[in-house]
Amino acid sequence: MFTGLSAFPLTPLKDDSVDEAAFTGLVQRLADSGVDSITALGSTGSYAYLTAAERARVAQLAVEHAGGVPVFVGVGALRTSHVLANVRSAEAAGAAGVLLAPISYQPLTDDDVLGLFQAVTAGTDLPVIVYDNPGTTHFSFSTELYARIAELPGIASIKIPGVPRDAAEARNRVAGIRAVLPEHVTIGVSGDATAADGLAAGCDVWYSVIAGTLPAPALRILRAARADSANTADEADQADRAHQTDRAAAAAAESARLAPLWQLFAEFGSLRVTAAIAEQLGLAPHASLPLPLRGLDSNGRTRVARVLEELRLA
Amino acid sequence: MFTGLSAFPLTPLKDDSVDEAAFTGLVQRLADSGVDSITALGSTGSYAYLTAAERARVAQLAVEHAGGVPVFVGVGALRTSHVLANVRSAEAAGAAGVLLAPISYQPLTDDDVLGLFQAVTAGTDLPVIVYDNPGTTHFSFSTELYARIAELPGIASIKIPGVPRDAAEARNRVAGIRAVLPEHVTIGVSGDATAADGLAAGCDVWYSVIAGTLPAPALRILRAARADSANTADEADQADRAHQTDRAAAAAAESARLAPLWQLFAEFGSLRVTAAIAEQLGLAPHASLPLPLRGLDSNGRTRVARVLEELRLA
């Protein structure tokens, strides 16, 4: 279940309340798109800005409108007891798993973070995705800490930040993590711009911002990377290294087509750009981000509209 | 009102609830100590980890037990509407001002932060302290942004991070900020280990972690720095530069006496050390920090106890 493409929908706000119609519209689009899973209330879903009650409601709406596609729910919060309350509401909603980032205000130690994952895995039977996103959490996992956490019962997957651009370095990085994990724990790449590289380097799953709003181009990248997905990467490696290289090149080519989009992500951050795309396509109301986050200004929006047109995504 | 020593009490928890008796005990100690103000729900008061209801209650208790000493209340939150709700509860409690840090999950732009301060100053008549604490907020103010925010009506003070260790650099830094602020906006130093340097460099107020739990040694530093406090720093400067240098040296000497404490702060963070001190002195229950933050381990606690004894603070 923790493989393939996991799409992260926005949680659009309207007048500082969750726009339930817009949110369920995004989820239904994903349910129809062929993505492998939907992760509600990821960073893209603005989980950190929402109240516990809003989060419980969004989790419930996500599962109700996902048409049977597995839904993972972000449960991160600054205080362990609040995380556990979010886990309760994810369970009640019928989530297939939870995503947990060690968000911080005071800097966290490795022991703090291990204790958090111990508390959560002890408190639920739902599989847990470890969410390593230092750009927002300001906590950096060591490979050793991955290993300590992955030993806990219930850990299903680790969402790592983007991989190095160099293919050999990327493969080494993923292999180095793989070497310390139990076999059942999958590795997922985030950082959409380097997702093709991550998949080529051996990641099992792409936890994707863009797929939450534009699933089709994300699926093209995934499918190019997995043309031979009946075989495991390992079998393919033994059988046909040339074929594997072809797939990596094809995925890289699909990703390169989206270079103008990745450029906008780098410039404004993926959340602000994705919100502008959803607003442009009528999938979210204007000014759908939680204040103080401002959406792109009119110049930025014009550039987004131009890129959507250029890439025939509008 | 935004001068002198502002003491930041802990908000001790017991079994994941605010320990109201411990908190009011800390506030009463401060009310009796001679500090100029009390800032409840600062970083040291774990505001970021508490619910809106807990924060409203803590604000109320702080004002009730402060014996007329002005109480400032931290109102920061990730979402602007939540900040405004905290401002409402600070007003209802009778706070004399609010402290606002632009805490972040998604990185904030200067315009986001300006918009946040605009919303808050437009929404309250209480004076606002701008809280610049990049170590926890992950947002860095430029001097230019200080200037734009300080122009807003109601901005009373800016709490800057520690100053450079070099005295001339520190003076230049403070003078550079002073040059862009309206005259009524005070500059406050934080980072207890460099507070004596900050006061010598011209800061008007010390926003202090340690004073929240151990006001006496903090007051000794402040009073050494302000031996001639009837005069303004400027008059003193003209009248007797030598005297000013003496005071800086006296404050530095008082601060240097606490070097073993500053060393623990550097090693473990001021919050964990201060919580251990409060626990050691019986001012807070054991394990008083909000999980996932763990207190110091037994080795760390032994070192804290030793330093307290060595400095005759126990």
mmCIF file with all atom_site columns, C-alpha atoms in Angstrom, chain B residues 102-295:
data_model
loop_
_atom_site.group_PDB
_atom_site.id
_atom_site.type_symbol
_atom_site.label_atom_id
_atom_site.label_alt_id
_atom_site.label_comp_id
_atom_site.label_asym_id
_atom_site.label_entity_id
_atom_site.label_seq_id
_atom_site.pdbx_PDB_ins_code
_atom_site.Cartn_x
_atom_site.Cartn_y
_atom_site.Cartn_z
_atom_site.occupancy
_atom_site.B_iso_or_equiv
_atom_site.pdbx_formal_charge
_atom_site.auth_seq_id
_atom_site.auth_comp_id
_atom_site.auth_asym_id
_atom_site.auth_atom_id
_atom_site.pdbx_PDB_model_num
ATOM 1   C CA . PRO B 1 102 ? 6.005  35.120 13.550 1.00 0.00 ? 102 PRO B CA 1
ATOM 2   C CA . ILE B 1 103 ? 6.181  31.376 14.080 1.00 0.00 ? 103 ILE B CA 1
ATOM 3   C CA . SER B 1 104 ? 6.268  29.375 10.896 1.00 0.00 ? 104 SER B CA 1
ATOM 4   C CA . TYR B 1 105 ? 5.682  25.978 9.364  1.00 0.00 ? 105 TYR B CA 1
ATOM 5   C CA . GLN B 1 106 ? 5.813  27.017 5.728  1.00 0.00 ? 106 GLN B CA 1
ATOM 6   C CA . PRO B 1 107 ? 8.538  29.643 5.324  1.00 0.00 ? 107 PRO B CA 1
ATOM 7   C CA . LEU B 1 108 ? 7.141  33.162 5.671  1.00 0.00 ? 108 LEU B CA 1
ATOM 8   C CA . THR B 1 109 ? 7.841  36.105 3.403  1.00 0.00 ? 109 THR B CA 1
ATOM 9   C CA . ASP B 1 110 ? 8.382  39.642 4.660  1.00 0.00 ? 110 ASP B CA 1
ATOM 10  C CA . ASP B 1 111 ? 4.937  40.533 3.311  1.00 0.00 ? 111 ASP B CA 1
ATOM 11  C CA . ASP B 1 112 ? 3.338  37.658 5.242  1.00 0.00 ? 112 ASP B CA 1
ATOM 12  C CA . VAL B 1 113 ? 4.942  38.884 8.458  1.00 0.00 ? 113 VAL B CA 1
ATOM 13  C CA . LEU B 1 114 ? 4.083  42.515 7.833  1.00 0.00 ? 114 LEU B CA 1
ATOM 14  C CA . GLY B 1 115 ? 0.494  41.465 7.142  1.00 0.00 ? 115 GLY B CA 1
ATOM 15  C CA . LEU B 1 116 ? 0.391  39.532 10.416 1.00 0.00 ? 116 LEU B CA 1
ATOM 16  C CA . PHE B 1 117 ? 1.537  42.550 12.430 1.00 0.00 ? 117 PHE B CA 1
ATOM 17  C CA . GLN B 1 118 ? -0.904 44.766 10.523 1.00 0.00 ? 118 GLN B CA 1
ATOM 18  C CA . ALA B 1 119 ? -3.774 42.446 11.413 1.00 0.00 ? 119 ALA B CA 1
ATOM 19  C CA . VAL B 1 120 ? -2.812 42.353 15.088 1.00 0.00 ? 120 VAL B CA 1
ATOM 20  C CA . THR B 1 121 ? -2.144 46.064 15.551 1.00 0.00 ? 121 THR B CA 1
ATOM 21  C CA . ALA B 1 122 ? -5.405 46.835 13.753 1.00 0.00 ? 122 ALA B CA 1
ATOM 22  C CA . GLY B 1 123 ? -7.206 44.370 16.016 1.00 0.00 ? 123 GLY B CA 1
ATOM 23  C CA . THR B 1 124 ? -6.142 45.555 19.463 1.00 0.00 ? 124 THR B CA 1
ATOM 24  C CA . ASP B 1 125 ? -5.296 48.666 21.448 1.00 0.00 ? 125 ASP B CA 1
ATOM 25  C CA . LEU B 1 126 ? -2.722 46.747 23.491 1.00 0.00 ? 126 LEU B CA 1
ATOM 26  C CA . PRO B 1 127 ? 0.921  47.593 22.845 1.00 0.00 ? 127 PRO B CA 1
ATOM 27  C CA . VAL B 1 128 ? 2.708  44.928 20.812 1.00 0.00 ? 128 VAL B CA 1
ATOM 28  C CA . ILE B 1 129 ? 6.230  43.589 21.312 1.00 0.00 ? 129 ILE B CA 1
ATOM 29  C CA . VAL B 1 130 ? 7.791  42.252 18.101 1.00 0.00 ? 130 VAL B CA 1
ATOM 30  C CA . TYR B 1 131 ? 9.467  38.976 18.981 1.00 0.00 ? 131 TYR B CA 1
ATOM 31  C CA . ASP B 1 132 ? 12.438 38.166 16.760 1.00 0.00 ? 132 ASP B CA 1
ATOM 32  C CA . ASN B 1 133 ? 13.612 34.687 17.681 1.00 0.00 ? 133 ASN B CA 1
ATOM 33  C CA . PRO B 1 134 ? 14.872 32.953 14.532 1.00 0.00 ? 134 PRO B CA 1
ATOM 34  C CA . GLY B 1 135 ? 16.016 29.902 16.512 1.00 0.00 ? 135 GLY B CA 1
ATOM 35  C CA . THR B 1 136 ? 12.390 28.951 17.128 1.00 0.00 ? 136 THR B CA 1
ATOM 36  C CA . THR B 1 137 ? 10.437 30.841 14.441 1.00 0.00 ? 137 THR B CA 1
ATOM 37  C CA . HIS B 1 138 ? 12.878 30.165 11.581 1.00 0.00 ? 138 HIS B CA 1
ATOM 38  C CA . PHE B 1 139 ? 12.068 33.632 10.310 1.00 0.00 ? 139 PHE B CA 1
ATOM 39  C CA . SER B 1 140 ? 14.774 36.291 10.160 1.00 0.00 ? 140 SER B CA 1
ATOM 40  C CA . PHE B 1 141 ? 13.861 39.956 10.292 1.00 0.00 ? 141 PHE B CA 1
ATOM 41  C CA . SER B 1 142 ? 15.856 42.443 8.283  1.00 0.00 ? 142 SER B CA 1
ATOM 42  C CA . THR B 1 143 ? 16.445 45.865 9.806  1.00 0.00 ? 143 THR B CA 1
ATOM 43  C CA . GLU B 1 144 ? 14.273 47.191 7.005  1.00 0.00 ? 144 GLU B CA 1
ATOM 44  C CA . LEU B 1 145 ? 11.401 44.975 8.090  1.00 0.00 ? 145 LEU B CA 1
ATOM 45  C CA . TYR B 1 146 ? 11.828 46.142 11.692 1.00 0.00 ? 146 TYR B CA 1
ATOM 46  C CA . ALA B 1 147 ? 11.362 49.659 10.337 1.00 0.00 ? 147 ALA B CA 1
ATOM 47  C CA . ARG B 1 148 ? 8.223  48.818 8.352  1.00 0.00 ? 148 ARG B CA 1
ATOM 48  C CA . ILE B 1 149 ? 6.620  47.040 11.303 1.00 0.00 ? 149 ILE B CA 1
ATOM 49  C CA . ALA B 1 150 ? 7.671  49.620 13.893 1.00 0.00 ? 150 ALA B CA 1
ATOM 50  C CA . GLU B 1 151 ? 5.728  52.257 11.953 1.00 0.00 ? 151 GLU B CA 1
ATOM 51  C CA . LEU B 1 152 ? 2.470  50.461 12.708 1.00 0.00 ? 152 LEU B CA 1
ATOM 52  C CA . PRO B 1 153 ? 0.454  52.055 15.504 1.00 0.00 ? 153 PRO B CA 1
ATOM 53  C CA . GLY B 1 154 ? 0.791  50.155 18.770 1.00 0.00 ? 154 GLY B CA 1
ATOM 54  C CA . ILE B 1 155 ? 4.240  48.663 18.248 1.00 0.00 ? 155 ILE B CA 1
ATOM 55  C CA . ALA B 1 156 ? 6.008  49.256 21.571 1.00 0.00 ? 156 ALA B CA 1
ATOM 56  C CA . SER B 1 157 ? 9.204  47.248 21.549 1.00 0.00 ? 157 SER B CA 1
ATOM 57  C CA . ILE B 1 158 ? 11.345 44.873 19.537 1.00 0.00 ? 158 ILE B CA 1
ATOM 58  C CA . LYS B 1 159 ? 12.874 41.844 21.182 1.00 0.00 ? 159 LYS B CA 1
ATOM 59  C CA . ILE B 1 160 ? 16.053 41.140 19.262 1.00 0.00 ? 160 ILE B CA 1
ATOM 60  C CA . PRO B 1 161 ? 18.191 37.992 19.508 1.00 0.00 ? 161 PRO B CA 1
ATOM 61  C CA . GLY B 1 162 ? 21.523 38.198 21.316 1.00 0.00 ? 162 GLY B CA 1
ATOM 62  C CA . VAL B 1 163 ? 24.017 40.867 20.205 1.00 0.00 ? 163 VAL B CA 1
ATOM 63  C CA . PRO B 1 164 ? 27.531 40.237 18.822 1.00 0.00 ? 164 PRO B CA 1
ATOM 64  C CA . ARG B 1 165 ? 30.120 39.535 21.543 1.00 0.00 ? 165 ARG B CA 1
ATOM 65  C CA . ASP B 1 166 ? 32.384 42.370 20.387 1.00 0.00 ? 166 ASP B CA 1
ATOM 66  C CA . ALA B 1 167 ? 31.332 45.550 22.209 1.00 0.00 ? 167 ALA B CA 1
ATOM 67  C CA . ALA B 1 168 ? 31.785 47.885 19.244 1.00 0.00 ? 168 ALA B CA 1
ATOM 68  C CA . GLU B 1 169 ? 29.900 45.543 16.928 1.00 0.00 ? 169 GLU B CA 1
ATOM 69  C CA . ALA B 1 170 ? 27.125 45.219 19.493 1.00 0.00 ? 170 ALA B CA 1
ATOM 70  C CA . ARG B 1 171 ? 26.811 49.003 19.821 1.00 0.00 ? 171 ARG B CA 1
ATOM 71  C CA . ASN B 1 172 ? 26.736 49.359 16.045 1.00 0.00 ? 172 ASN B CA 1
ATOM 72  C CA . ARG B 1 173 ? 24.072 46.695 15.757 1.00 0.00 ? 173 ARG B CA 1
ATOM 73  C CA . VAL B 1 174 ? 21.816 48.348 18.358 1.00 0.00 ? 174 VAL B CA 1
ATOM 74  C CA . ALA B 1 175 ? 22.454 51.831 16.970 1.00 0.00 ? 175 ALA B CA 1
ATOM 75  C CA . GLY B 1 176 ? 21.625 50.596 13.478 1.00 0.00 ? 176 GLY B CA 1
ATOM 76  C CA . ILE B 1 177 ? 18.266 49.285 14.656 1.00 0.00 ? 177 ILE B CA 1
ATOM 77  C CA . ARG B 1 178 ? 17.609 52.376 16.779 1.00 0.00 ? 178 ARG B CA 1
ATOM 78  C CA . ALA B 1 179 ? 18.161 54.588 13.741 1.00 0.00 ? 179 ALA B CA 1
ATOM 79  C CA . VAL B 1 180 ? 15.183 53.105 11.892 1.00 0.00 ? 180 VAL B CA 1
ATOM 80  C CA . LEU B 1 181 ? 12.700 52.979 14.806 1.00 0.00 ? 181 LEU B CA 1
ATOM 81  C CA . PRO B 1 182 ? 10.299 55.664 16.014 1.00 0.00 ? 182 PRO B CA 1
ATOM 82  C CA . GLU B 1 183 ? 11.526 57.103 19.314 1.00 0.00 ? 183 GLU B CA 1
ATOM 83  C CA . HIS B 1 184 ? 8.867  55.426 21.451 1.00 0.00 ? 184 HIS B CA 1
ATOM 84  C CA . VAL B 1 185 ? 9.802  51.885 20.341 1.00 0.00 ? 185 VAL B CA 1
ATOM 85  C CA . THR B 1 186 ? 12.241 50.263 22.772 1.00 0.00 ? 186 THR B CA 1
ATOM 86  C CA . ILE B 1 187 ? 14.833 47.636 21.930 1.00 0.00 ? 187 ILE B CA 1
ATOM 87  C CA . GLY B 1 188 ? 15.076 44.551 24.087 1.00 0.00 ? 188 GLY B CA 1
ATOM 88  C CA . VAL B 1 189 ? 17.800 41.959 24.148 1.00 0.00 ? 189 VAL B CA 1
ATOM 89  C CA . SER B 1 190 ? 17.212 38.264 24.629 1.00 0.00 ? 190 SER B CA 1
ATOM 90  C CA . GLY B 1 191 ? 19.735 35.470 24.808 1.00 0.00 ? 191 GLY B CA 1
ATOM 91  C CA . ASP B 1 192 ? 20.541 35.628 28.515 1.00 0.00 ? 192 ASP B CA 1
ATOM 92  C CA . ALA B 1 193 ? 24.233 34.870 28.074 1.00 0.00 ? 193 ALA B CA 1
ATOM 93  C CA . THR B 1 194 ? 24.746 38.063 26.063 1.00 0.00 ? 194 THR B CA 1
ATOM 94  C CA . ALA B 1 195 ? 22.226 40.236 27.917 1.00 0.00 ? 195 ALA B CA 1
ATOM 95  C CA . ALA B 1 196 ? 24.899 42.224 29.769 1.00 0.00 ? 196 ALA B CA 1
ATOM 96  C CA . ASP B 1 197 ? 26.522 42.962 26.408 1.00 0.00 ? 197 ASP B CA 1
ATOM 97  C CA . GLY B 1 198 ? 23.149 43.971 24.969 1.00 0.00 ? 198 GLY B CA 1
ATOM 98  C CA . LEU B 1 199 ? 22.409 46.333 27.837 1.00 0.00 ? 199 LEU B CA 1
ATOM 99  C CA . ALA B 1 200 ? 25.897 47.842 27.551 1.00 0.00 ? 200 ALA B CA 1
ATOM 100 C CA . ALA B 1 201 ? 25.294 48.273 23.831 1.00 0.00 ? 201 ALA B CA 1
ATOM 101 C CA . GLY B 1 202 ? 22.219 50.386 24.491 1.00 0.00 ? 202 GLY B CA 1
ATOM 102 C CA . CYS B 1 203 ? 19.260 48.004 24.730 1.00 0.00 ? 203 CYS B CA 1
ATOM 103 C CA . ASP B 1 204 ? 16.434 49.370 26.881 1.00 0.00 ? 204 ASP B CA 1
ATOM 104 C CA . VAL B 1 205 ? 15.089 46.115 28.201 1.00 0.00 ? 205 VAL B CA 1
ATOM 105 C CA . TRP B 1 206 ? 16.172 42.545 28.819 1.00 0.00 ? 206 TRP B CA 1
ATOM 106 C CA . TYR B 1 207 ? 13.589 39.912 27.931 1.00 0.00 ? 207 TYR B CA 1
ATOM 107 C CA . SER B 1 208 ? 14.941 37.196 30.155 1.00 0.00 ? 208 SER B CA 1
ATOM 108 C CA . VAL B 1 209 ? 14.507 33.445 30.427 1.00 0.00 ? 209 VAL B CA 1
ATOM 109 C CA . ILE B 1 210 ? 16.477 33.013 33.629 1.00 0.00 ? 210 ILE B CA 1
ATOM 110 C CA . ALA B 1 211 ? 14.722 35.900 35.404 1.00 0.00 ? 211 ALA B CA 1
ATOM 111 C CA . GLY B 1 212 ? 11.464 33.957 35.161 1.00 0.00 ? 212 GLY B CA 1
ATOM 112 C CA . THR B 1 213 ? 12.832 31.361 37.567 1.00 0.00 ? 213 THR B CA 1
ATOM 113 C CA . LEU B 1 214 ? 15.817 33.083 39.207 1.00 0.00 ? 214 LEU B CA 1
ATOM 114 C CA . PRO B 1 215 ? 15.050 36.795 39.222 1.00 0.00 ? 215 PRO B CA 1
ATOM 115 C CA . ALA B 1 216 ? 17.732 37.794 41.761 1.00 0.00 ? 216 ALA B CA 1
ATOM 116 C CA . PRO B 1 217 ? 20.892 37.134 39.711 1.00 0.00 ? 217 PRO B CA 1
ATOM 117 C CA . ALA B 1 218 ? 19.221 38.670 36.635 1.00 0.00 ? 218 ALA B CA 1
ATOM 118 C CA . LEU B 1 219 ? 18.394 41.799 38.624 1.00 0.00 ? 219 LEU B CA 1
ATOM 119 C CA . ARG B 1 220 ? 22.020 42.015 39.775 1.00 0.00 ? 220 ARG B CA 1
ATOM 120 C CA . ILE B 1 221 ? 23.128 42.125 36.129 1.00 0.00 ? 221 ILE B CA 1
ATOM 121 C CA . LEU B 1 222 ? 20.482 44.703 35.236 1.00 0.00 ? 222 LEU B CA 1
ATOM 122 C CA . ARG B 1 223 ? 21.272 46.913 38.215 1.00 0.00 ? 223 ARG B CA 1
ATOM 123 C CA . ALA B 1 224 ? 25.003 46.772 37.542 1.00 0.00 ? 224 ALA B CA 1
ATOM 124 C CA . ALA B 1 225 ? 24.309 47.862 33.976 1.00 0.00 ? 225 ALA B CA 1
ATOM 125 C CA . ARG B 1 226 ? 21.992 50.633 35.186 1.00 0.00 ? 226 ARG B CA 1
ATOM 126 C CA . ALA B 1 227 ? 23.778 51.896 38.284 1.00 0.00 ? 227 ALA B CA 1
ATOM 127 C CA . ASP B 1 228 ? 22.982 55.399 37.145 1.00 0.00 ? 228 ASP B CA 1
ATOM 128 C CA . SER B 1 229 ? 19.506 54.693 35.931 1.00 0.00 ? 229 SER B CA 1
ATOM 129 C CA . ALA B 1 230 ? 18.127 58.109 36.870 1.00 0.00 ? 230 ALA B CA 1
ATOM 130 C CA . ASN B 1 231 ? 19.878 59.463 33.800 1.00 0.00 ? 231 ASN B CA 1
ATOM 131 C CA . THR B 1 232 ? 19.097 58.335 30.302 1.00 0.00 ? 232 THR B CA 1
ATOM 132 C CA . ALA B 1 233 ? 21.845 56.402 28.599 1.00 0.00 ? 233 ALA B CA 1
ATOM 133 C CA . ASP B 1 234 ? 22.314 59.375 26.338 1.00 0.00 ? 234 ASP B CA 1
ATOM 134 C CA . GLU B 1 235 ? 22.814 61.896 29.150 1.00 0.00 ? 235 GLU B CA 1
ATOM 135 C CA . ALA B 1 236 ? 25.184 59.512 30.865 1.00 0.00 ? 236 ALA B CA 1
ATOM 136 C CA . ASP B 1 237 ? 27.064 59.178 27.632 1.00 0.00 ? 237 ASP B CA 1
ATOM 137 C CA . GLN B 1 238 ? 27.641 62.882 27.417 1.00 0.00 ? 238 GLN B CA 1
ATOM 138 C CA . ALA B 1 239 ? 28.327 63.326 31.106 1.00 0.00 ? 239 ALA B CA 1
ATOM 139 C CA . ASP B 1 240 ? 30.589 60.476 31.860 1.00 0.00 ? 240 ASP B CA 1
ATOM 140 C CA . ARG B 1 241 ? 31.708 57.974 29.286 1.00 0.00 ? 241 ARG B CA 1
ATOM 141 C CA . ALA B 1 242 ? 34.087 56.461 31.801 1.00 0.00 ? 242 ALA B CA 1
ATOM 142 C CA . HIS B 1 243 ? 31.219 55.777 34.167 1.00 0.00 ? 243 HIS B CA 1
ATOM 143 C CA . GLN B 1 244 ? 29.318 54.072 31.375 1.00 0.00 ? 244 GLN B CA 1
ATOM 144 C CA . THR B 1 245 ? 32.311 51.850 30.701 1.00 0.00 ? 245 THR B CA 1
ATOM 145 C CA . ASP B 1 246 ? 32.475 51.009 34.418 1.00 0.00 ? 246 ASP B CA 1
ATOM 146 C CA . ARG B 1 247 ? 28.842 49.962 34.409 1.00 0.00 ? 247 ARG B CA 1
ATOM 147 C CA . ALA B 1 248 ? 29.347 47.774 31.349 1.00 0.00 ? 248 ALA B CA 1
ATOM 148 C CA . ALA B 1 249 ? 32.272 46.117 33.103 1.00 0.00 ? 249 ALA B CA 1
ATOM 149 C CA . ALA B 1 250 ? 30.269 45.620 36.301 1.00 0.00 ? 250 ALA B CA 1
ATOM 150 C CA . ALA B 1 251 ? 27.368 44.058 34.389 1.00 0.00 ? 251 ALA B CA 1
ATOM 151 C CA . ALA B 1 252 ? 29.767 41.842 32.448 1.00 0.00 ? 252 ALA B CA 1
ATOM 152 C CA . ALA B 1 253 ? 31.313 40.734 35.749 1.00 0.00 ? 253 ALA B CA 1
ATOM 153 C CA . GLU B 1 254 ? 27.899 39.851 37.188 1.00 0.00 ? 254 GLU B CA 1
ATOM 154 C CA . SER B 1 255 ? 27.101 37.936 34.014 1.00 0.00 ? 255 SER B CA 1
ATOM 155 C CA . ALA B 1 256 ? 30.484 36.193 34.046 1.00 0.00 ? 256 ALA B CA 1
ATOM 156 C CA . ARG B 1 257 ? 29.709 34.862 37.534 1.00 0.00 ? 257 ARG B CA 1
ATOM 157 C CA . LEU B 1 258 ? 26.904 32.875 35.877 1.00 0.00 ? 258 LEU B CA 1
ATOM 158 C CA . ALA B 1 259 ? 29.176 31.419 33.185 1.00 0.00 ? 259 ALA B CA 1
ATOM 159 C CA . PRO B 1 260 ? 28.567 27.812 34.286 1.00 0.00 ? 260 PRO B CA 1
ATOM 160 C CA . LEU B 1 261 ? 24.846 28.431 33.817 1.00 0.00 ? 261 LEU B CA 1
ATOM 161 C CA . TRP B 1 262 ? 25.337 29.961 30.364 1.00 0.00 ? 262 TRP B CA 1
ATOM 162 C CA . GLN B 1 263 ? 27.433 26.931 29.479 1.00 0.00 ? 263 GLN B CA 1
ATOM 163 C CA . LEU B 1 264 ? 24.508 24.645 30.365 1.00 0.00 ? 264 LEU B CA 1
ATOM 164 C CA . PHE B 1 265 ? 22.166 26.888 28.316 1.00 0.00 ? 265 PHE B CA 1
ATOM 165 C CA . ALA B 1 266 ? 24.473 26.563 25.311 1.00 0.00 ? 266 ALA B CA 1
ATOM 166 C CA . GLU B 1 267 ? 24.658 22.820 25.697 1.00 0.00 ? 267 GLU B CA 1
ATOM 167 C CA . PHE B 1 268 ? 21.033 21.893 26.399 1.00 0.00 ? 268 PHE B CA 1
ATOM 168 C CA . GLY B 1 269 ? 19.010 24.982 25.489 1.00 0.00 ? 269 GLY B CA 1
ATOM 169 C CA . SER B 1 270 ? 17.752 27.522 28.014 1.00 0.00 ? 270 SER B CA 1
ATOM 170 C CA . LEU B 1 271 ? 14.271 25.989 28.308 1.00 0.00 ? 271 LEU B CA 1
ATOM 171 C CA . ARG B 1 272 ? 15.387 22.501 29.315 1.00 0.00 ? 272 ARG B CA 1
ATOM 172 C CA . VAL B 1 273 ? 17.923 23.896 31.796 1.00 0.00 ? 273 VAL B CA 1
ATOM 173 C CA . THR B 1 274 ? 15.474 26.354 33.318 1.00 0.00 ? 274 THR B CA 1
ATOM 174 C CA . ALA B 1 275 ? 12.849 23.631 33.683 1.00 0.00 ? 275 ALA B CA 1
ATOM 175 C CA . ALA B 1 276 ? 15.431 21.451 35.435 1.00 0.00 ? 276 ALA B CA 1
ATOM 176 C CA . ILE B 1 277 ? 16.283 24.351 37.771 1.00 0.00 ? 277 ILE B CA 1
ATOM 177 C CA . ALA B 1 278 ? 12.620 24.924 38.615 1.00 0.00 ? 278 ALA B CA 1
ATOM 178 C CA . GLU B 1 279 ? 12.123 21.219 39.201 1.00 0.00 ? 279 GLU B CA 1
ATOM 179 C CA . GLN B 1 280 ? 15.267 21.034 41.349 1.00 0.00 ? 280 GLN B CA 1
ATOM 180 C CA . LEU B 1 281 ? 14.105 23.990 43.459 1.00 0.00 ? 281 LEU B CA 1
ATOM 181 C CA . GLY B 1 282 ? 10.627 22.520 43.914 1.00 0.00 ? 282 GLY B CA 1
ATOM 182 C CA . LEU B 1 283 ? 9.020  25.294 41.846 1.00 0.00 ? 283 LEU B CA 1
ATOM 183 C CA . ALA B 1 284 ? 7.747  22.883 39.205 1.00 0.00 ? 284 ALA B CA 1
ATOM 184 C CA . PRO B 1 285 ? 6.822  19.206 39.249 1.00 0.00 ? 285 PRO B CA 1
ATOM 185 C CA . HIS B 1 286 ? 9.118  16.608 37.734 1.00 0.00 ? 286 HIS B CA 1
ATOM 186 C CA . ALA B 1 287 ? 8.888  16.327 33.908 1.00 0.00 ? 287 ALA B CA 1
ATOM 187 C CA . SER B 1 288 ? 7.219  19.706 33.596 1.00 0.00 ? 288 SER B CA 1
ATOM 188 C CA . LEU B 1 289 ? 7.866  20.264 29.881 1.00 0.00 ? 289 LEU B CA 1
ATOM 189 C CA . PRO B 1 290 ? 5.283  19.401 27.220 1.00 0.00 ? 290 PRO B CA 1
ATOM 190 C CA . LEU B 1 291 ? 6.108  16.117 25.490 1.00 0.00 ? 291 LEU B CA 1
ATOM 191 C CA . PRO B 1 292 ? 7.764  15.384 23.103 1.00 0.00 ? 292 PRO B CA 1
ATOM 192 C CA . LEU B 1 293 ? 10.237 17.699 24.882 1.00 0.00 ? 293 LEU B CA 1
ATOM 193 C CA . ARG B 1 294 ? 12.075 15.607 27.415 1.00 0.00 ? 294 ARG B CA 1
ATOM 194 C CA . GLY B 1 295 ? 13.741 17.211 30.360 1.00 0.00 ? 295 GLY B CA 1
#
